[in-house]
Coordinates of C-alpha atoms and ligand atoms in Angstrom, one line a residue:
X8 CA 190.4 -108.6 39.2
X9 CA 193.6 -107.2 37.4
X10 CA 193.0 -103.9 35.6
X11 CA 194.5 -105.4 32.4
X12 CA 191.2 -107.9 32.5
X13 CA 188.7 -107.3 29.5
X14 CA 185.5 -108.8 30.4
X15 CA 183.4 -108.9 27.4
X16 CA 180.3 -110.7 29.4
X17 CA 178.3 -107.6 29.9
X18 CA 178.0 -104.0 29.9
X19 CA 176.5 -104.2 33.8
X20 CA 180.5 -105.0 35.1
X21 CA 181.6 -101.8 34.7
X22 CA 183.2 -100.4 37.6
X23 CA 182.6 -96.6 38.8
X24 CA 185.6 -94.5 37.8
X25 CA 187.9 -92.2 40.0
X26 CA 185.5 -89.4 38.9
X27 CA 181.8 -91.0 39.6
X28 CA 183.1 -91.9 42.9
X29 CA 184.1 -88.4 43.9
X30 CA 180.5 -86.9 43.3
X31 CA 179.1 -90.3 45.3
X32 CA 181.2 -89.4 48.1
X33 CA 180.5 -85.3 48.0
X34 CA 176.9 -86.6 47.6
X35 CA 174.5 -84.4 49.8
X36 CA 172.0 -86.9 51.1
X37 CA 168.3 -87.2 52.7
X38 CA 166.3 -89.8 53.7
X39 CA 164.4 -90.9 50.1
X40 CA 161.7 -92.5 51.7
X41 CA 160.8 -89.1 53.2
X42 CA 161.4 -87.6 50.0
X43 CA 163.8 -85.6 51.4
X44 CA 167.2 -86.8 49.6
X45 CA 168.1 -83.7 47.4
X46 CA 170.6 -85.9 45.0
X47 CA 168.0 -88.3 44.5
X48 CA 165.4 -85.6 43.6
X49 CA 167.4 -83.7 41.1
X50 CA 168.3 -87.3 39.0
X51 CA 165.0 -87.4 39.0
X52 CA 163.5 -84.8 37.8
X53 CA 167.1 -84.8 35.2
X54 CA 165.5 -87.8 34.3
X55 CA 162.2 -86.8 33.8
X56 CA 163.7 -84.2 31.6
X57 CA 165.8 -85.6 29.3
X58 CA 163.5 -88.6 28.7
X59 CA 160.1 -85.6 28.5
X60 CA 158.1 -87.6 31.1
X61 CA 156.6 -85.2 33.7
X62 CA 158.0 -87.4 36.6
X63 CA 160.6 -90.0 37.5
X64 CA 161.2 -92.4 40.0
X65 CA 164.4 -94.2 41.1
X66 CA 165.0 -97.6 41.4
X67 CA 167.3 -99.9 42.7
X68 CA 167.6 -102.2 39.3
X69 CA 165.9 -102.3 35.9
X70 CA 163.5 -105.3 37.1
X71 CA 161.9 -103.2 40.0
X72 CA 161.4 -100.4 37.7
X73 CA 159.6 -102.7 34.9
X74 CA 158.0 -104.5 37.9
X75 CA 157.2 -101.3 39.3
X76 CA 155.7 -100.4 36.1
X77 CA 154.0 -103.1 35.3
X78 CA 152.3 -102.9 38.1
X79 CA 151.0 -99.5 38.1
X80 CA 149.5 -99.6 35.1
X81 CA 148.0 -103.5 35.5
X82 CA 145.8 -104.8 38.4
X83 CA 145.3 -108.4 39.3
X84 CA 143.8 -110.3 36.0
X85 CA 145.1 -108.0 33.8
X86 CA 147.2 -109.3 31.0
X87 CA 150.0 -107.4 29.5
X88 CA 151.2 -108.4 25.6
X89 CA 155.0 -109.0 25.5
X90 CA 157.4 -110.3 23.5
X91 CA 158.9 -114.0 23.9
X92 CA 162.4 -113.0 24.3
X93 CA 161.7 -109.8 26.2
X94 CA 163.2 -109.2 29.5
X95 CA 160.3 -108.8 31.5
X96 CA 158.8 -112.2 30.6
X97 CA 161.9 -114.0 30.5
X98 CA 164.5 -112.6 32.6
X99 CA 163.2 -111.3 35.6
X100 CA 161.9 -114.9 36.9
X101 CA 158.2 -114.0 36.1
X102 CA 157.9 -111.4 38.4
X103 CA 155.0 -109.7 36.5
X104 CA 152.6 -112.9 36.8
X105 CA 154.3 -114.1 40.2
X106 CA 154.2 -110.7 42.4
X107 CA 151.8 -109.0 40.2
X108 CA 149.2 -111.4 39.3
X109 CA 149.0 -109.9 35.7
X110 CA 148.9 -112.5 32.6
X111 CA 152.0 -112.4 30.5
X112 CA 150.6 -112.9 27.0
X113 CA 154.0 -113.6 25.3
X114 CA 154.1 -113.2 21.5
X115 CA 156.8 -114.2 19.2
X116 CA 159.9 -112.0 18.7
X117 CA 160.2 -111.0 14.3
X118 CA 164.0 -111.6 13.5
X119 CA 164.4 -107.4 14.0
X120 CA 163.6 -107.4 17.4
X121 CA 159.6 -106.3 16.9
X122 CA 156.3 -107.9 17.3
X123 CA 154.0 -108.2 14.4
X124 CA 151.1 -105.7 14.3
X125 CA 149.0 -108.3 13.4
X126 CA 150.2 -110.4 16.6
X127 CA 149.5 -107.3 18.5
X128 CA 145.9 -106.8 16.9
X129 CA 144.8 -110.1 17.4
X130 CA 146.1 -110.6 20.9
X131 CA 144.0 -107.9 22.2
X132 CA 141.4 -109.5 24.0
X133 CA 137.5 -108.4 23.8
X134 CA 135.7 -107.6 27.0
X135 CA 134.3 -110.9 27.9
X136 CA 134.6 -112.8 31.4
X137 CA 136.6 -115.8 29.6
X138 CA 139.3 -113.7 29.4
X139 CA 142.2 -111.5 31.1
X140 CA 141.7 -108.1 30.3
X141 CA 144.2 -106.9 28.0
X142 CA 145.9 -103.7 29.6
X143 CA 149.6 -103.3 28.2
X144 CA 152.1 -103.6 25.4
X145 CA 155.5 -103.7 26.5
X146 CA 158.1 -103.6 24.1
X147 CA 162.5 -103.1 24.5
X148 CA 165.2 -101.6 23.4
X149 CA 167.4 -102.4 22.5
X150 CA 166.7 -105.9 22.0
X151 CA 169.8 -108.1 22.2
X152 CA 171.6 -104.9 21.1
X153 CA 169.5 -104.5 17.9
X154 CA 167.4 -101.1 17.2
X155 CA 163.8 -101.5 17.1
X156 CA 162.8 -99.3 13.7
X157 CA 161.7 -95.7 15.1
X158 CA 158.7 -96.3 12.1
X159 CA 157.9 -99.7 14.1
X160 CA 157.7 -98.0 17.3
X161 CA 155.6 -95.0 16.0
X162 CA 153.3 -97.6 14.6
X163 CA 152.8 -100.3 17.3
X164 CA 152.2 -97.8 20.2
X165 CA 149.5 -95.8 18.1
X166 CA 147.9 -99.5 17.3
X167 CA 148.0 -99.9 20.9
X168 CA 146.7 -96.4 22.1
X169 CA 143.5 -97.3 19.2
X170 CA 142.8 -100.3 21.6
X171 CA 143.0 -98.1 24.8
X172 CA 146.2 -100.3 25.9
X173 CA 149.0 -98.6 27.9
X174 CA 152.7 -98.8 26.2
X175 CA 155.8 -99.0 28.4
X176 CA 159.0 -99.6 27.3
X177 CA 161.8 -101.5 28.9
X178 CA 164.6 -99.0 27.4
X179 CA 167.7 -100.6 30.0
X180 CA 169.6 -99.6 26.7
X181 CA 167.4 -97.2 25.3
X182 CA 170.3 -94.5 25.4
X183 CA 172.4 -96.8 23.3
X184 CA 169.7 -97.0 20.8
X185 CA 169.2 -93.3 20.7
X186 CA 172.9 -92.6 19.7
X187 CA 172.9 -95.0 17.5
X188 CA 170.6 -93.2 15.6
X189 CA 171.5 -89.8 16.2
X190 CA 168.2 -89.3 17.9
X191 CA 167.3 -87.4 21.6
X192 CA 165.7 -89.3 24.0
X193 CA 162.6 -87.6 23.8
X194 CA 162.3 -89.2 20.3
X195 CA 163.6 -92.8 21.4
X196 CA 160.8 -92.9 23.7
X197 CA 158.2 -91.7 22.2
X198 CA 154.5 -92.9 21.9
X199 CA 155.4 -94.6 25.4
X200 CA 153.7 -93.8 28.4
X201 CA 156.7 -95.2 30.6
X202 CA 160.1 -96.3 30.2
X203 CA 162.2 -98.0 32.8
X204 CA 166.3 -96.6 31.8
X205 CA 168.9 -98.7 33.4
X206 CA 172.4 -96.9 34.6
X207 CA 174.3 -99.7 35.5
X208 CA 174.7 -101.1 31.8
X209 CA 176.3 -98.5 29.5
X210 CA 176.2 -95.8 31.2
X211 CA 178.4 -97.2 34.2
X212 CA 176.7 -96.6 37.7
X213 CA 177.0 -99.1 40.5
X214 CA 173.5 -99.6 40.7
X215 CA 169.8 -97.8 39.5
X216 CA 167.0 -97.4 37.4
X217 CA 164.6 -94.9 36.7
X218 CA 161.2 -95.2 35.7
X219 CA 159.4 -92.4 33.8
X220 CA 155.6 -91.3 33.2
X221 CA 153.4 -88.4 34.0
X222 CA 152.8 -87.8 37.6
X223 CA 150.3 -89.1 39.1
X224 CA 151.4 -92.8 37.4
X225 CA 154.9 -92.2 39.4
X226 CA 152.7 -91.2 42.9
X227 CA 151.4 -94.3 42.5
X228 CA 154.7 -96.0 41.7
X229 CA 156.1 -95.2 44.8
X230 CA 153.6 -97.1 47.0
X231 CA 154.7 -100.1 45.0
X232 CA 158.4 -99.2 44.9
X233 CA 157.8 -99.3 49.1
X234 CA 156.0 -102.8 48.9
X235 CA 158.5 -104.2 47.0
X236 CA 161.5 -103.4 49.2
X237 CA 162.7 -100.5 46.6
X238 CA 162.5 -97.7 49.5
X239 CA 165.8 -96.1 50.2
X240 CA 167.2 -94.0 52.3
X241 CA 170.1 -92.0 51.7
X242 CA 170.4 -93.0 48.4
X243 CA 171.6 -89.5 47.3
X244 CA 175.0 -91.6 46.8
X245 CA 173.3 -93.5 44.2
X246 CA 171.7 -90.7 42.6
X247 CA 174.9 -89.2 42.2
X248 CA 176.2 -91.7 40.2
X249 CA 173.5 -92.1 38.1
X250 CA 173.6 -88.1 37.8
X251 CA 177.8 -88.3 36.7
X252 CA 176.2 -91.1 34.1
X253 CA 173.6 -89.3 32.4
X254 CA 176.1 -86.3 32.1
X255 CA 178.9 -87.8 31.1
X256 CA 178.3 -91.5 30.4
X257 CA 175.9 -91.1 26.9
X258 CA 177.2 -89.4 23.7
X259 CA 180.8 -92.0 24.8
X260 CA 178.2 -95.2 24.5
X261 CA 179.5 -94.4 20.6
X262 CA 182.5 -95.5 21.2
X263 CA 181.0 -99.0 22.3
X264 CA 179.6 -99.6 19.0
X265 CA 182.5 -98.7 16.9
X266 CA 184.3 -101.4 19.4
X267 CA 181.7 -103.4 18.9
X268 CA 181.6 -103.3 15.1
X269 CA 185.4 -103.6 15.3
X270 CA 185.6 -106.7 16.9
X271 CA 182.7 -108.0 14.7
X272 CA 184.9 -107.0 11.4
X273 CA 188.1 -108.0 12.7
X274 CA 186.4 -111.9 14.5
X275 CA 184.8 -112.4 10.6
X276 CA 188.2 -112.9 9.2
X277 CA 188.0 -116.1 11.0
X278 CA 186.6 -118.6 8.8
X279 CA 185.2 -121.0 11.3
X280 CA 183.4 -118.8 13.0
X281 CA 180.2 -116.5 12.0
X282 CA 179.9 -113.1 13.3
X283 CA 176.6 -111.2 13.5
X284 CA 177.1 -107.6 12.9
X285 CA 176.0 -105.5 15.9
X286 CA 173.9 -102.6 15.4
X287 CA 175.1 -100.8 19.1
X288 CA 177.2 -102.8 21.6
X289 CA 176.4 -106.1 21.8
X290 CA 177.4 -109.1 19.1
X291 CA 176.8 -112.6 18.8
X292 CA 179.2 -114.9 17.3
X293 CA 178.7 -118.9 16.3
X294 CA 181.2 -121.1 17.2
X295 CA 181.3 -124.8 15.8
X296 CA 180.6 -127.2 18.8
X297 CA 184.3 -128.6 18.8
X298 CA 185.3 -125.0 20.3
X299 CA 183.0 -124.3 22.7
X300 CA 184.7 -126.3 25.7
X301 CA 188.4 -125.0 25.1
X302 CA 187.4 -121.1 24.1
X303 CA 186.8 -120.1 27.5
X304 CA 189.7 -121.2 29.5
X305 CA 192.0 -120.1 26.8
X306 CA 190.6 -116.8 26.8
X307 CA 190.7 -116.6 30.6
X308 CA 194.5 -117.9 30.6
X309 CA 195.1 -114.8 28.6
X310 CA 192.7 -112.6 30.9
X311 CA 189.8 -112.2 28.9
X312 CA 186.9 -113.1 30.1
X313 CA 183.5 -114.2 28.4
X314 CA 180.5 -116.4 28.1
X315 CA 181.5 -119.2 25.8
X316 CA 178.6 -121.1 24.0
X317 CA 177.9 -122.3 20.3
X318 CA 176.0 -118.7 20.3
X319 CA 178.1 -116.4 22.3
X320 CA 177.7 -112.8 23.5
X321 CA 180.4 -110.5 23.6
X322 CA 179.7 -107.1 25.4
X323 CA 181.3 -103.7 24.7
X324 CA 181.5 -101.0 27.1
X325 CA 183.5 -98.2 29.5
X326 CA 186.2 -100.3 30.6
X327 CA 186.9 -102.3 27.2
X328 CA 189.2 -100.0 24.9
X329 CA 190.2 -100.1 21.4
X330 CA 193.7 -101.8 22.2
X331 CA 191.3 -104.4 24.4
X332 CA 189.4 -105.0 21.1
X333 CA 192.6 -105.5 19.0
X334 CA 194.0 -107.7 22.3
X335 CA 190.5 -109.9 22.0
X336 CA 191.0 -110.5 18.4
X337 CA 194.5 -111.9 18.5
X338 CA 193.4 -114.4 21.1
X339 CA 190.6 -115.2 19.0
X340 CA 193.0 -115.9 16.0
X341 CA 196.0 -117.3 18.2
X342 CA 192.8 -120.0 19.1
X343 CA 191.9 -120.9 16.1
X344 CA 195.2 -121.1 14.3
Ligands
PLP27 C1 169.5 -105.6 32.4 C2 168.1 -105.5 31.8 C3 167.0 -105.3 32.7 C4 167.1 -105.5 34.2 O1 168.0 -104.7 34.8 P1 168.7 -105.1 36.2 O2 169.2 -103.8 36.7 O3 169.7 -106.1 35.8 O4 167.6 -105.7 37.0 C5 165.8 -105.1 32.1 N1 165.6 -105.1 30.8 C6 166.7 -105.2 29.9 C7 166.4 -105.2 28.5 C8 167.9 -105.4 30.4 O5 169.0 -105.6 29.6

């Protein structure tokens, strides 16, 4: 692909930069399944850090690490509350119930991203044999690139913790959320006892995930890590990537949403389209039905590339820039002239 090509499908098609690749290639290395890869330690325990966990673990993708998560915390016939449009139930093929016998209990995602408390409550199933025994609330964020409220949070996890359920939080884009409100990480996560944190979306590694809880959760991780293929070995040249991401890749995840909110602003001046306002890097826009065929290859003809559909996704990140933005919109007006 042509450097001059703005794909808007995703934040994960970033490709590492000059830079990233130098500290992959000057990576010192171990074997990780040994515990004996230095790079991979210090990301890490960076990790563990920045997020206030106790211990991290690295993964090969954000659905290991929630897999691994999930199941750590829930055994088989468990059941684990989750939202309807969340990830883990419906974009990682099931996993949870398939490899991890545990009983999605899906609940219906509110228009901000949450689940009612009231869902929550009376999802929680009392201990009697008829049923799965409710161990988990998983939530994300962000949610198709909205915030979930800090209050929400805060509340939902300390309803959960009154039941004696575990929280984890699938926080792929959690550090886009967190700059978006001017918040650490400490305080995006909080209330959660793990978070998966993916560094191939915004944050521009290759490849990697890290899941983070106190330490004898992430001992126990790592046996399932191993069962499910996530072992590594020198994976120090990973690590270094995602160590180059966390450092440098984080406060600049700002300048996604302000591309974001540009396009959005700049796309509403068409009239036949409706634009969502983003609140971090992702926006959806609604085309009428008469445009969705054509869109795409006319886009692609003028090397832009993106998932057409009558509710489309366009996707800021590292390698779409300001003049990209302003490139995107002509096409889009050029279109539907
Ligand atoms: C991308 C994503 C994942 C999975 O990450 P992969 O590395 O693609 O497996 C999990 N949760 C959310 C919210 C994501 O956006």
């Amino acid at each position: 692909m042509q450097k001059s090509t703005i794909d808007l499908r995703s934040d994960t098609v970033t490709r590492p930069s000059v830079a990233m690749r130098a500290v992959m290639a000057a990576a010192d290395v171990g074997d990780d399944v040994y515990g004996d890869d230095p790079t991979v330690n210090r990301l890490q325990a960076i990790t563990a850090e920045l997020f206030g966990y106790e211990a991290a673990l690295f993964a090969p993708s954000g659905t290991q690490s929630n897999l691994i998560g999930l199941m750590t915390h829930c055994g088989r016939g468990d059941e684990y509350l989750v939202g309807q449009l969340a990830h883990t139930y419906k974009y990682e093929a099931g996993g949870a119930a398939v490899l991890g016998s545990i009983q999605p209990q899906p609940l219906p995602q509110q228009p901000d991203g949450s689940l009612a408390l009231a869902d929550i409550e009376g999802a929680n199933k009392p201990d009697d044999i008829h049923f799965a025994r409710t161990r988990l609330l998983a939530l994300e964020n962000t949610i198709g690139g909205k915030v979930v409220p800090r209050e929400y949070l805060a509340k939902a996890t300390a309803l959960a913790h009154r039941h004696n359920l575990i929280t984890h939080l699938d926080g792929a884009r959690i550090c886009n959320a967190a700059v978006q409100q001017n918040i650490s990480m400490r305080e995006a996560v909080a209330g959660f006892d793990s978070v998966s944190v993916c560094l191939s979306k915004g944050l521009g590694a290759p490849i990697g995930s890290l899941l983070c809880g106190d330490r004898d959760f992430i001992i126990a991780a790592k046996r399932w890590r191993k069962m499910l293929g996530g072992g590594l070995r020198q994976a120090g040249i990973l690590a270094a990537a995602g160590i180059y991401a966390l450092e440098h890749n984080i406060e600049r995840l700002a300048e996604d949403h302000a591309n974001a909110a540009l396009l959005a602003q700049s796309l509403s001046a068409i009239e036949e389209i409706t634009v969502t306002a983003p609140h971090t890097n992702i926006l959806y826009v609604d085309l009428p039905q008469h445009a969705v065929d054509a869109l795409g290859p006319f886009l692609r003809e003028r090397g832009i590339i993106a998932t057409v559909g009558s509710h489309m996704r366009l996707v800021t990140h590292l390698d779409v820039s300001t003049a990209d933005v302003e490139r995107t919109v002509a096409a889009f007006k050029d279109f539907f002239a």
